Amino acid sequence: MERAVDRAYALIRAAILDGRYGPGARLGESELADVTQTSRTPVREALRQLEVEGLVEVLPHRGARVYAFTSDDLDEIYDLRMTLEALAAGRAASRITPAQVERMAQLCDEMEQAASAADLDAVAAANLAFHTVVRDASASTRLASMLGAVTQLPLMMRTFHRYAPEDLARSAGHHRELVAALHAGDDVWADAVMRSHVRAAKAVLLASLRADVAESAEARTVLDDEIGVHA
């Protein structure tokens, strides 16, 4: 039987990752207890677990909120992800099975078809499955655990929704090349492709966030000017 805290944790985490609770959103215990159909005690424990994972920030006397990542946070997290995913790809090169390679090729097809249909949620789902195959093929429980802490961020930030067509095409090319490297059993090649892949994703996300900040600053300037005109 599912424990109340496990239910609360799963539902709150899913709501954060799919964007229902965005960065900085307040997470009230009473509201979450209603949403998860549990009491406040399991909600409180679930929030503690999510705080450990870095998705939630619990502030003294102010309650919990979804963690709002800064550019420095993202830069650090993506560098960690790049190192860990490259290590996983290198390990997978000598351990991956033909069935796993075939599954990755199928997921490449799915991602490209979804991108053509502008179904970015489907792209994200297939991409997660693709990287999960690499993680599983690395055959390292410790590595998989560490990767779990840094691969949640792209889901939370809805990274693929920030991709231009050329970014999607480049990502697809990296996926195809990684399949080729793993099929060849070349650990150096696989490591290099994965590093390029994650570095490119980091560049897209940081550029998108800088654009968001600039747009917000411009909007505030326009509003201030309008207030000055009508004052």
PDB file of C-alpha atoms in Angstrom:
ATOM      1  CA  MET A   1       0.000   0.000   0.000  1.00  0.00           C
ATOM      2  CA  GLU A   2       1.346   3.428  -0.951  1.00  0.00           C
ATOM      3  CA  ARG A   3       2.451   5.542   2.006  1.00  0.00           C
ATOM      4  CA  ALA A   4       0.931   9.003   2.330  1.00  0.00           C
ATOM      5  CA  VAL A   5       4.349  10.661   2.279  1.00  0.00           C
ATOM      6  CA  ASP A   6       5.317   8.797  -0.913  1.00  0.00           C
ATOM      7  CA  ARG A   7       2.088   9.897  -2.556  1.00  0.00           C
ATOM      8  CA  ALA A   8       2.598  13.513  -1.507  1.00  0.00           C
ATOM      9  CA  TYR A   9       6.226  13.464  -2.656  1.00  0.00           C
ATOM     10  CA  ALA A  10       5.408  12.013  -6.077  1.00  0.00           C
ATOM     11  CA  LEU A  11       2.535  14.413  -6.763  1.00  0.00           C
ATOM     12  CA  ILE A  12       4.343  17.554  -5.612  1.00  0.00           C
ATOM     13  CA  ARG A  13       7.519  16.618  -7.486  1.00  0.00           C
ATOM     14  CA  ALA A  14       5.550  15.956 -10.693  1.00  0.00           C
ATOM     15  CA  ALA A  15       3.773  19.305 -10.356  1.00  0.00           C
ATOM     16  CA  ILE A  16       7.112  21.107 -10.033  1.00  0.00           C
ATOM     17  CA  LEU A  17       8.729  19.292 -12.948  1.00  0.00           C
ATOM     18  CA  ASP A  18       5.826  19.850 -15.341  1.00  0.00           C
ATOM     19  CA  GLY A  19       5.641  23.540 -14.519  1.00  0.00           C
ATOM     20  CA  ARG A  20       2.426  23.712 -12.501  1.00  0.00           C
ATOM     21  CA  TYR A  21       4.509  25.227  -9.709  1.00  0.00           C
ATOM     22  CA  GLY A  22       7.098  27.483 -11.299  1.00  0.00           C
ATOM     23  CA  PRO A  23      10.368  28.807  -9.835  1.00  0.00           C
ATOM     24  CA  GLY A  24       9.666  30.881  -6.740  1.00  0.00           C
ATOM     25  CA  ALA A  25       6.099  29.590  -6.338  1.00  0.00           C
ATOM     26  CA  ARG A  26       4.931  29.289  -2.734  1.00  0.00           C
ATOM     27  CA  LEU A  27       4.119  25.757  -1.565  1.00  0.00           C
ATOM     28  CA  GLY A  28       1.533  26.005   1.195  1.00  0.00           C
ATOM     29  CA  GLU A  29       1.161  22.894   3.314  1.00  0.00           C
ATOM     30  CA  SER A  30      -2.638  23.198   3.633  1.00  0.00           C
ATOM     31  CA  GLU A  31      -3.111  23.627  -0.106  1.00  0.00           C
ATOM     32  CA  LEU A  32      -0.792  20.737  -0.895  1.00  0.00           C
ATOM     33  CA  ALA A  33      -2.560  18.519   1.639  1.00  0.00           C
ATOM     34  CA  ASP A  34      -5.814  19.131  -0.265  1.00  0.00           C
ATOM     35  CA  VAL A  35      -4.184  18.551  -3.653  1.00  0.00           C
ATOM     36  CA  THR A  36      -2.460  15.314  -2.599  1.00  0.00           C
ATOM     37  CA  GLN A  37      -5.389  14.145  -0.429  1.00  0.00           C
ATOM     38  CA  THR A  38      -3.110  13.663   2.550  1.00  0.00           C
ATOM     39  CA  SER A  39      -2.548  15.515   5.831  1.00  0.00           C
ATOM     40  CA  ARG A  40       0.010  18.250   6.435  1.00  0.00           C
ATOM     41  CA  THR A  41       2.468  15.857   8.135  1.00  0.00           C
ATOM     42  CA  PRO A  42       3.294  13.786   5.015  1.00  0.00           C
ATOM     43  CA  VAL A  43       3.323  16.989   2.943  1.00  0.00           C
ATOM     44  CA  ARG A  44       5.901  18.466   5.314  1.00  0.00           C
ATOM     45  CA  GLU A  45       8.067  15.338   5.014  1.00  0.00           C
ATOM     46  CA  ALA A  46       7.714  15.363   1.222  1.00  0.00           C
ATOM     47  CA  LEU A  47       8.867  18.981   1.118  1.00  0.00           C
ATOM     48  CA  ARG A  48      11.929  18.043   3.189  1.00  0.00           C
ATOM     49  CA  GLN A  49      12.804  15.328   0.659  1.00  0.00           C
ATOM     50  CA  LEU A  50      12.379  17.759  -2.215  1.00  0.00           C
ATOM     51  CA  GLU A  51      14.572  20.271  -0.412  1.00  0.00           C
ATOM     52  CA  VAL A  52      17.342  17.658  -0.232  1.00  0.00           C
ATOM     53  CA  GLU A  53      16.972  17.148  -4.002  1.00  0.00           C
ATOM     54  CA  GLY A  54      17.327  20.886  -4.578  1.00  0.00           C
ATOM     55  CA  LEU A  55      13.853  21.433  -6.012  1.00  0.00           C
ATOM     56  CA  VAL A  56      12.380  23.183  -2.969  1.00  0.00           C
ATOM     57  CA  GLU A  57      13.652  25.843  -0.601  1.00  0.00           C
ATOM     58  CA  VAL A  58      12.261  25.863   2.956  1.00  0.00           C
ATOM     59  CA  LEU A  59      12.605  29.272   4.595  1.00  0.00           C
ATOM     60  CA  PRO A  60      12.386  29.764   8.387  1.00  0.00           C
ATOM     61  CA  HIS A  61       9.019  31.236   9.377  1.00  0.00           C
ATOM     62  CA  ARG A  62       8.117  31.741   5.696  1.00  0.00           C
ATOM     63  CA  GLY A  63       7.304  28.240   4.510  1.00  0.00           C
ATOM     64  CA  ALA A  64       8.418  26.471   1.353  1.00  0.00           C
ATOM     65  CA  ARG A  65       8.734  27.589  -2.235  1.00  0.00           C
ATOM     66  CA  VAL A  66      10.022  26.133  -5.485  1.00  0.00           C
ATOM     67  CA  TYR A  67      13.715  26.875  -5.780  1.00  0.00           C
ATOM     68  CA  ALA A  68      14.460  29.733  -8.202  1.00  0.00           C
ATOM     69  CA  PHE A  69      17.770  28.941  -9.877  1.00  0.00           C
ATOM     70  CA  THR A  70      20.218  31.735 -10.657  1.00  0.00           C
ATOM     71  CA  SER A  71      22.482  31.797 -13.721  1.00  0.00           C
ATOM     72  CA  ASP A  72      25.386  30.769 -11.471  1.00  0.00           C
ATOM     73  CA  ASP A  73      23.355  27.806 -10.193  1.00  0.00           C
ATOM     74  CA  LEU A  74      22.596  26.694 -13.740  1.00  0.00           C
ATOM     75  CA  ASP A  75      26.196  27.106 -14.848  1.00  0.00           C
ATOM     76  CA  GLU A  76      27.413  24.919 -11.975  1.00  0.00           C
ATOM     77  CA  ILE A  77      24.697  22.290 -12.362  1.00  0.00           C
ATOM     78  CA  TYR A  78      25.255  21.912 -16.093  1.00  0.00           C
ATOM     79  CA  ASP A  79      29.009  21.582 -15.611  1.00  0.00           C
ATOM     80  CA  LEU A  80      28.370  18.798 -13.091  1.00  0.00           C
ATOM     81  CA  ARG A  81      25.869  17.180 -15.424  1.00  0.00           C
ATOM     82  CA  MET A  82      28.332  17.350 -18.318  1.00  0.00           C
ATOM     83  CA  THR A  83      31.022  15.584 -16.309  1.00  0.00           C
ATOM     84  CA  LEU A  84      28.697  12.896 -14.963  1.00  0.00           C
ATOM     85  CA  GLU A  85      26.852  12.206 -18.224  1.00  0.00           C
ATOM     86  CA  ALA A  86      30.123  12.019 -20.145  1.00  0.00           C
ATOM     87  CA  LEU A  87      31.422   9.506 -17.606  1.00  0.00           C
ATOM     88  CA  ALA A  88      28.208   7.500 -17.970  1.00  0.00           C
ATOM     89  CA  ALA A  89      28.516   7.510 -21.769  1.00  0.00           C
ATOM     90  CA  GLY A  90      32.145   6.399 -21.595  1.00  0.00           C
ATOM     91  CA  ARG A  91      31.299   3.540 -19.245  1.00  0.00           C
ATOM     92  CA  ALA A  92      28.297   2.561 -21.352  1.00  0.00           C
ATOM     93  CA  ALA A  93      30.461   2.133 -24.460  1.00  0.00           C
ATOM     94  CA  SER A  94      31.878  -1.162 -23.189  1.00  0.00           C
ATOM     95  CA  ARG A  95      28.725  -2.345 -21.433  1.00  0.00           C
ATOM     96  CA  ILE A  96      25.734  -1.427 -23.582  1.00  0.00           C
ATOM     97  CA  THR A  97      23.750  -4.243 -25.211  1.00  0.00           C
ATOM     98  CA  PRO A  98      22.607  -4.381 -28.849  1.00  0.00           C
ATOM     99  CA  ALA A  99      19.010  -4.122 -27.611  1.00  0.00           C
ATOM    100  CA  GLN A 100      19.830  -0.909 -25.745  1.00  0.00           C
ATOM    101  CA  VAL A 101      21.554   0.585 -28.794  1.00  0.00           C
ATOM    102  CA  GLU A 102      18.509  -0.299 -30.890  1.00  0.00           C
ATOM    103  CA  ARG A 103      16.222   1.314 -28.316  1.00  0.00           C
ATOM    104  CA  MET A 104      18.278   4.511 -28.434  1.00  0.00           C
ATOM    105  CA  ALA A 105      18.002   4.585 -32.227  1.00  0.00           C
ATOM    106  CA  GLN A 106      14.222   4.200 -31.931  1.00  0.00           C
ATOM    107  CA  LEU A 107      14.110   7.075 -29.465  1.00  0.00           C
ATOM    108  CA  CYS A 108      16.081   9.213 -31.942  1.00  0.00           C
ATOM    109  CA  ASP A 109      13.317   8.535 -34.470  1.00  0.00           C
ATOM    110  CA  GLU A 110      10.667   9.465 -31.903  1.00  0.00           C
ATOM    111  CA  MET A 111      12.402  12.713 -30.964  1.00  0.00           C
ATOM    112  CA  GLU A 112      12.843  13.774 -34.574  1.00  0.00           C
ATOM    113  CA  GLN A 113       9.226  12.980 -35.436  1.00  0.00           C
ATOM    114  CA  ALA A 114       7.999  14.861 -32.358  1.00  0.00           C
ATOM    115  CA  ALA A 115      10.205  17.836 -33.215  1.00  0.00           C
ATOM    116  CA  SER A 116       8.763  17.899 -36.744  1.00  0.00           C
ATOM    117  CA  ALA A 117       5.276  17.979 -35.229  1.00  0.00           C
ATOM    118  CA  ALA A 118       6.341  20.727 -32.776  1.00  0.00           C
ATOM    119  CA  ASP A 119       5.380  18.422 -29.885  1.00  0.00           C
ATOM    120  CA  LEU A 120       8.086  19.561 -27.486  1.00  0.00           C
ATOM    121  CA  ASP A 121       6.675  17.671 -24.511  1.00  0.00           C
ATOM    122  CA  ALA A 122       7.041  14.446 -26.500  1.00  0.00           C
ATOM    123  CA  VAL A 123      10.595  15.447 -27.439  1.00  0.00           C
ATOM    124  CA  ALA A 124      11.401  15.950 -23.753  1.00  0.00           C
ATOM    125  CA  ALA A 125       9.872  12.596 -22.762  1.00  0.00           C
ATOM    126  CA  ALA A 126      11.810  10.684 -25.446  1.00  0.00           C
ATOM    127  CA  ASN A 127      14.991  12.582 -24.567  1.00  0.00           C
ATOM    128  CA  LEU A 128      14.664  11.578 -20.914  1.00  0.00           C
ATOM    129  CA  ALA A 129      14.197   7.956 -21.944  1.00  0.00           C
ATOM    130  CA  PHE A 130      17.251   8.208 -24.242  1.00  0.00           C
ATOM    131  CA  HIS A 131      19.517   9.490 -21.475  1.00  0.00           C
ATOM    132  CA  THR A 132      18.089   6.928 -19.057  1.00  0.00           C
ATOM    133  CA  VAL A 133      19.259   4.127 -21.382  1.00  0.00           C
ATOM    134  CA  VAL A 134      22.788   5.562 -21.283  1.00  0.00           C
ATOM    135  CA  ARG A 135      22.633   5.827 -17.501  1.00  0.00           C
ATOM    136  CA  ASP A 136      21.395   2.242 -17.151  1.00  0.00           C
ATOM    137  CA  ALA A 137      24.041   0.963 -19.560  1.00  0.00           C
ATOM    138  CA  SER A 138      26.779   2.605 -17.481  1.00  0.00           C
ATOM    139  CA  ALA A 139      26.017  -0.047 -14.819  1.00  0.00           C
ATOM    140  CA  SER A 140      26.854   2.223 -11.899  1.00  0.00           C
ATOM    141  CA  THR A 141      24.306   2.684  -9.137  1.00  0.00           C
ATOM    142  CA  ARG A 142      26.304   5.537  -7.589  1.00  0.00           C
ATOM    143  CA  LEU A 143      26.647   7.367 -10.883  1.00  0.00           C
ATOM    144  CA  ALA A 144      22.945   6.948 -11.614  1.00  0.00           C
ATOM    145  CA  SER A 145      22.098   8.384  -8.204  1.00  0.00           C
ATOM    146  CA  MET A 146      24.315  11.425  -8.703  1.00  0.00           C
ATOM    147  CA  LEU A 147      22.931  11.992 -12.184  1.00  0.00           C
ATOM    148  CA  GLY A 148      19.404  11.931 -10.807  1.00  0.00           C
ATOM    149  CA  ALA A 149      20.179  15.070  -8.817  1.00  0.00           C
ATOM    150  CA  VAL A 150      21.271  17.104 -11.858  1.00  0.00           C
ATOM    151  CA  THR A 151      18.995  15.824 -14.622  1.00  0.00           C
ATOM    152  CA  GLN A 152      15.821  17.081 -12.960  1.00  0.00           C
ATOM    153  CA  LEU A 153      16.715  20.676 -13.789  1.00  0.00           C
ATOM    154  CA  PRO A 154      16.125  20.438 -17.577  1.00  0.00           C
ATOM    155  CA  LEU A 155      12.662  19.025 -16.842  1.00  0.00           C
ATOM    156  CA  MET A 156      11.882  21.772 -14.348  1.00  0.00           C
ATOM    157  CA  MET A 157      13.101  24.506 -16.712  1.00  0.00           C
ATOM    158  CA  ARG A 158      11.213  22.962 -19.672  1.00  0.00           C
ATOM    159  CA  THR A 159      14.428  23.326 -21.659  1.00  0.00           C
ATOM    160  CA  PHE A 160      13.138  22.070 -24.999  1.00  0.00           C
ATOM    161  CA  HIS A 161      10.511  24.812 -25.050  1.00  0.00           C
ATOM    162  CA  ARG A 162      13.422  27.251 -25.266  1.00  0.00           C
ATOM    163  CA  TYR A 163      14.975  25.552 -28.316  1.00  0.00           C
ATOM    164  CA  ALA A 164      14.929  27.134 -31.763  1.00  0.00           C
ATOM    165  CA  PRO A 165      14.651  24.747 -34.768  1.00  0.00           C
ATOM    166  CA  GLU A 166      18.417  24.818 -35.247  1.00  0.00           C
ATOM    167  CA  ASP A 167      18.929  23.873 -31.599  1.00  0.00           C
ATOM    168  CA  LEU A 168      16.610  20.886 -31.995  1.00  0.00           C
ATOM    169  CA  ALA A 169      18.465  19.837 -35.151  1.00  0.00           C
ATOM    170  CA  ARG A 170      21.836  20.047 -33.404  1.00  0.00           C
ATOM    171  CA  SER A 171      20.520  18.037 -30.447  1.00  0.00           C
ATOM    172  CA  ALA A 172      19.212  15.368 -32.818  1.00  0.00           C
ATOM    173  CA  GLY A 173      22.627  15.197 -34.491  1.00  0.00           C
ATOM    174  CA  HIS A 174      24.329  14.687 -31.142  1.00  0.00           C
ATOM    175  CA  HIS A 175      21.899  11.883 -30.289  1.00  0.00           C
ATOM    176  CA  ARG A 176      22.582  10.094 -33.584  1.00  0.00           C
ATOM    177  CA  GLU A 177      26.340  10.444 -33.154  1.00  0.00           C
ATOM    178  CA  LEU A 178      26.176   9.124 -29.596  1.00  0.00           C
ATOM    179  CA  VAL A 179      24.326   6.035 -30.840  1.00  0.00           C
ATOM    180  CA  ALA A 180      27.090   5.533 -33.410  1.00  0.00           C
ATOM    181  CA  ALA A 181      29.816   5.912 -30.759  1.00  0.00           C
ATOM    182  CA  LEU A 182      28.152   3.424 -28.433  1.00  0.00           C
ATOM    183  CA  HIS A 183      27.527   0.988 -31.285  1.00  0.00           C
ATOM    184  CA  ALA A 184      31.254   1.193 -32.072  1.00  0.00           C
ATOM    185  CA  GLY A 185      32.129   0.672 -28.394  1.00  0.00           C
ATOM    186  CA  ASP A 186      34.342   3.774 -28.450  1.00  0.00           C
ATOM    187  CA  ASP A 187      34.427   5.290 -24.961  1.00  0.00           C
ATOM    188  CA  VAL A 188      36.473   8.364 -25.930  1.00  0.00           C
ATOM    189  CA  TRP A 189      34.092   9.204 -28.774  1.00  0.00           C
ATOM    190  CA  ALA A 190      31.023   8.685 -26.581  1.00  0.00           C
ATOM    191  CA  ASP A 191      32.496  10.867 -23.822  1.00  0.00           C
ATOM    192  CA  ALA A 192      33.293  13.679 -26.281  1.00  0.00           C
ATOM    193  CA  VAL A 193      29.854  13.637 -27.918  1.00  0.00           C
ATOM    194  CA  MET A 194      28.068  13.745 -24.582  1.00  0.00           C
ATOM    195  CA  ARG A 195      30.194  16.657 -23.413  1.00  0.00           C
ATOM    196  CA  SER A 196      29.359  18.615 -26.563  1.00  0.00           C
ATOM    197  CA  HIS A 197      25.690  17.721 -26.212  1.00  0.00           C
ATOM    198  CA  VAL A 198      25.334  18.940 -22.622  1.00  0.00           C
ATOM    199  CA  ARG A 199      27.493  22.030 -23.226  1.00  0.00           C
ATOM    200  CA  ALA A 200      25.252  23.035 -26.131  1.00  0.00           C
ATOM    201  CA  ALA A 201      22.133  22.575 -23.980  1.00  0.00           C
ATOM    202  CA  LYS A 202      23.703  24.753 -21.284  1.00  0.00           C
ATOM    203  CA  ALA A 203      24.438  27.509 -23.810  1.00  0.00           C
ATOM    204  CA  VAL A 204      20.825  27.519 -25.057  1.00  0.00           C
ATOM    205  CA  LEU A 205      19.364  27.670 -21.568  1.00  0.00           C
ATOM    206  CA  LEU A 206      21.652  30.435 -20.303  1.00  0.00           C
ATOM    207  CA  ALA A 207      21.092  32.531 -23.447  1.00  0.00           C
ATOM    208  CA  SER A 208      17.340  32.099 -23.052  1.00  0.00           C
ATOM    209  CA  LEU A 209      17.459  33.180 -19.412  1.00  0.00           C
ATOM    210  CA  ARG A 210      19.548  36.237 -20.261  1.00  0.00           C
ATOM    211  CA  ALA A 211      16.936  37.172 -22.857  1.00  0.00           C
ATOM    212  CA  ASP A 212      14.184  36.729 -20.252  1.00  0.00           C
ATOM    213  CA  VAL A 213      16.002  39.033 -17.827  1.00  0.00           C
ATOM    214  CA  ALA A 214      16.578  41.657 -20.526  1.00  0.00           C
ATOM    215  CA  GLU A 215      12.921  41.516 -21.560  1.00  0.00           C
ATOM    216  CA  SER A 216      11.774  41.908 -17.956  1.00  0.00           C
ATOM    217  CA  ALA A 217      14.104  44.876 -17.457  1.00  0.00           C
ATOM    218  CA  GLU A 218      12.812  46.511 -20.638  1.00  0.00           C
ATOM    219  CA  ALA A 219       9.208  45.974 -19.544  1.00  0.00           C
ATOM    220  CA  ARG A 220       9.944  47.591 -16.173  1.00  0.00           C
ATOM    221  CA  THR A 221      11.568  50.574 -17.911  1.00  0.00           C
ATOM    222  CA  VAL A 222       8.534  51.048 -20.158  1.00  0.00           C
ATOM    223  CA  LEU A 223       6.206  50.841 -17.149  1.00  0.00           C
ATOM    224  CA  ASP A 224       8.305  53.351 -15.202  1.00  0.00           C
ATOM    225  CA  ASP A 225       8.238  55.706 -18.187  1.00  0.00           C
ATOM    226  CA  GLU A 226       4.465  55.409 -18.473  1.00  0.00           C
ATOM    227  CA  ILE A 227       4.027  56.091 -14.763  1.00  0.00           C
ATOM    228  CA  GLY A 228       6.273  59.153 -15.123  1.00  0.00           C
ATOM    229  CA  VAL A 229       4.220  60.467 -18.036  1.00  0.00           C
ATOM    230  CA  HIS A 230       0.922  60.135 -16.174  1.00  0.00           C
ATOM    231  CA  ALA A 231       2.206  61.311 -12.794  1.00  0.00           C
TER     232      ALA A 231
END
